[in-house]
């Protein structure tokens, strides 16, 4: 599969993609399939892919088709209904994938998990019909939050999480780092925003003693590369290409 401009650069932080166990992928960054192959992740076992939104750092059609071609079964592809036209799949390509629009704030079962899609405070400028998503994944008594991209939680999302979730691990986006006054504040997080958010999550019983907080989607803007400082001040581990964790 020829995926343009997909060269892998070790130790870099770039696009966002996540694999859960050996059968689920979240977001289809440009290098996602090649990393999965390189890390010997067994892409033939993938049954479900979840898409947060169609920005180019989260969705690449060629990557979806590579996963679909490698999988032993027809892949379930979960996304917001407004994202479907943006997938740019031909009729023939779409036949290789079960495209499954999600119901927001309605928990469903798939891939051995319970999944909830939450509206994210984010925007696909070219397609205002598309609602970007965060996800809650529950499996074997563990609860994971995935929130890339989105700034402050929408009120519906916050209230749902406050009433329904205690997290074992949270992947929170930290795009803008310490950069004050950056225009992305409406659609992405800064470290100062995360300080307040983490305090509120803790205060409202949404974190456990040992909840793992992972910062992701971090750009070079407002971040000096000092991971230890972030771990000390925010209690967050910062993800990087090839990062893996067990909880
Ligand atoms: Zn985005
Ligand atoms: Zn992004």
XYZ file of C-alpha atoms and ligand atoms in Angstrom:
249
model
C 0.000 0.000 0.000
C 1.540 3.289 -1.062
C 0.846 5.958 1.539
C 2.481 9.237 0.524
C 4.642 11.232 2.963
C 4.342 8.583 5.614
C 7.971 8.182 6.586
C 8.384 7.191 10.228
C 10.618 9.289 12.464
C 11.535 7.599 15.720
C 10.971 9.531 18.935
C 8.891 12.223 17.256
C 5.472 13.453 18.301
C 3.275 13.943 15.330
C -0.181 12.713 14.347
C -2.542 10.859 16.686
C -3.438 7.169 16.541
C -4.069 4.577 19.223
C -4.376 0.811 19.353
C -6.351 -0.848 22.183
C -5.354 -4.458 22.835
C -4.938 -6.156 19.478
C -8.291 -5.547 17.828
C -9.143 -1.832 17.996
C -7.647 1.302 16.436
C -8.624 4.878 17.248
C -7.834 7.538 14.624
C -5.945 6.902 11.422
C -2.876 9.071 11.406
C -0.684 8.967 8.347
C 1.899 6.619 9.880
C -0.575 4.514 11.914
C -0.647 1.401 9.745
C 3.098 1.362 9.158
C 3.813 1.674 12.892
C 1.301 -1.083 13.658
C 3.074 -3.299 11.127
C 6.533 -2.347 12.377
C 5.549 -3.016 15.997
C 4.202 -6.397 14.876
C 0.770 -5.521 16.213
C -1.044 -8.121 14.102
C -3.216 -5.879 11.947
C -5.146 -8.919 10.698
C -6.875 -9.024 14.103
C -8.335 -5.503 13.881
C -12.150 -5.608 13.955
C -13.079 -2.017 14.861
C -11.747 1.457 14.055
C -13.018 4.635 15.747
C -12.592 8.085 14.212
C -12.642 11.289 16.273
C -12.893 13.578 13.218
C -11.658 13.944 9.654
C -8.809 16.438 10.095
C -5.825 15.185 8.132
C -3.772 14.368 11.249
C -6.527 11.909 12.354
C -7.880 10.500 9.104
C -6.150 9.323 5.961
C -8.192 7.276 3.526
C -5.177 5.225 2.417
C -4.558 4.200 6.027
C -8.163 3.047 6.453
C -7.905 1.010 3.246
C -4.603 -0.518 4.406
C -6.200 -1.686 7.675
C -9.269 -2.958 5.791
C -7.077 -4.943 3.375
C -5.018 -6.481 6.194
C -7.935 -7.451 8.471
C -9.307 -11.000 8.530
C -12.878 -9.681 8.856
C -14.756 -6.689 7.458
C -13.844 -3.790 9.751
C -16.480 -1.796 11.654
C -15.658 1.875 11.177
C -17.314 4.150 13.774
C -17.587 7.882 13.127
C -20.032 10.778 13.320
C -22.643 10.684 10.543
C -21.500 14.101 9.327
C -18.006 12.694 8.786
C -19.137 10.041 6.266
C -19.037 12.260 3.133
C -15.581 13.481 4.204
C -14.177 9.950 4.171
C -13.928 10.315 0.367
C -14.484 6.607 -0.230
C -15.571 5.396 -3.652
C -18.534 2.999 -3.762
C -16.171 0.087 -4.246
C -13.912 1.148 -1.350
C -16.899 1.704 0.947
C -18.043 -1.884 0.297
C -14.923 -3.198 2.022
C -15.820 -1.462 5.308
C -18.860 -1.461 7.631
C -19.396 2.261 8.058
C -21.238 2.731 11.352
C -22.398 6.248 12.286
C -22.467 6.625 16.083
C -25.235 7.857 18.364
C -23.795 10.551 20.596
C -24.066 9.916 24.367
C -25.559 6.431 23.791
C -23.419 3.565 25.063
C -23.061 0.594 22.717
C -21.271 -2.780 22.624
C -18.614 -3.695 20.107
C -15.179 -5.363 20.003
C -15.629 -6.709 23.541
C -16.050 -3.173 24.903
C -18.749 -0.719 25.873
C -18.211 2.522 23.993
C -19.623 6.026 24.385
C -19.097 8.857 21.876
C -19.147 12.356 23.350
C -19.307 15.668 21.467
C -15.891 17.378 21.505
C -15.337 21.112 21.570
C -13.677 21.111 18.179
C -14.490 22.045 14.625
C -13.920 20.715 11.125
C -14.032 24.059 9.358
C -14.721 22.616 5.906
C -17.689 20.550 7.127
C -19.812 22.032 9.884
C -22.196 19.011 9.720
C -19.475 16.922 11.303
C -19.374 16.771 15.104
C -15.867 15.814 16.310
C -15.928 13.153 19.024
C -14.276 12.045 22.231
C -14.675 8.411 23.288
C -15.054 6.451 26.512
C -13.985 2.787 26.204
C -14.897 0.303 28.956
C -13.473 -3.210 29.033
C -12.761 -5.766 31.786
C -13.755 -3.272 34.492
C -11.355 -0.579 33.190
C -12.415 2.782 31.751
C -10.360 4.761 29.230
C -11.042 8.275 27.944
C -9.723 9.414 24.551
C -9.994 13.134 23.789
C -7.968 14.264 20.759
C -8.919 16.948 19.578
C -10.958 19.352 21.678
C -10.586 22.241 24.096
C -12.752 22.749 27.194
C -15.383 20.030 27.395
C -18.821 20.870 26.076
C -21.351 21.106 28.920
C -23.184 17.938 27.730
C -19.924 16.019 27.664
C -18.789 17.247 31.062
C -22.130 16.447 32.715
C -22.216 12.972 31.137
C -18.694 12.220 32.330
C -19.312 13.666 35.794
C -22.363 11.432 36.291
C -21.179 8.278 34.553
C -17.439 7.803 34.579
C -14.497 7.132 36.878
C -11.442 6.777 34.715
C -8.527 4.365 35.003
C -6.688 6.197 32.229
C -7.315 9.419 30.308
C -5.715 10.534 27.068
C -6.059 14.303 27.059
C -4.914 16.555 24.296
C -2.290 19.151 25.201
C -1.789 20.778 21.798
C -0.716 24.260 22.826
C 1.427 23.526 25.908
C 2.288 26.599 27.980
C 1.661 29.026 25.120
C -0.512 31.856 26.462
C -2.891 33.704 24.173
C -2.731 31.216 21.307
C -5.731 31.358 18.947
C -6.266 27.606 19.308
C -7.677 28.053 22.827
C -11.259 27.516 21.511
C -10.508 24.110 20.003
C -7.451 22.753 21.840
C -6.012 22.598 25.364
C -3.116 24.454 26.920
C -1.249 23.230 30.024
C -2.915 25.933 32.193
C -6.334 24.660 31.018
C -5.291 21.095 31.843
C -4.200 22.160 35.344
C -7.733 23.396 36.024
C -9.360 20.440 34.274
C -7.344 17.806 36.158
C -8.145 19.522 39.474
C -11.867 19.496 38.589
C -11.770 15.840 37.458
C -10.170 14.926 40.747
C -12.449 17.113 42.888
C -15.537 15.603 41.245
C -14.557 11.977 41.790
C -13.782 11.173 38.150
C -10.208 10.078 38.875
C -8.894 7.260 41.037
C -5.773 7.396 43.225
C -3.828 5.708 40.448
C -5.514 7.053 37.298
C -2.970 7.340 34.501
C -3.083 10.748 32.780
C -1.555 10.817 29.320
C -0.947 14.027 27.399
C -1.110 13.619 23.642
C -1.420 15.612 20.397
C 1.235 17.965 21.767
C 2.769 20.286 19.205
C 6.046 22.163 19.341
C 4.147 25.325 20.218
C 4.588 26.237 23.879
C 6.435 23.058 24.854
C 10.144 23.001 25.584
C 10.443 19.203 25.461
C 10.797 18.842 29.228
C 8.598 15.790 29.879
C 9.762 15.496 33.512
C 8.486 18.980 34.345
C 5.036 18.125 32.943
C 4.975 14.873 34.904
C 5.891 16.730 38.104
C 3.521 19.658 37.672
C 0.511 18.048 35.993
C 0.995 14.382 36.843
C 0.802 13.656 33.117
C 2.927 11.320 31.011
C 3.408 12.667 27.491
C 2.802 10.238 24.625
C 5.145 9.938 21.670
C 5.273 7.827 18.492
C 5.483 4.167 19.486
C 4.394 4.829 23.129
C 2.625 1.916 24.843
C 1.116 1.453 28.300
C -0.638 -1.322 30.256
C -3.199 -0.646 32.979
Zn -8.615 18.483 14.680
Zn -5.517 16.924 15.534
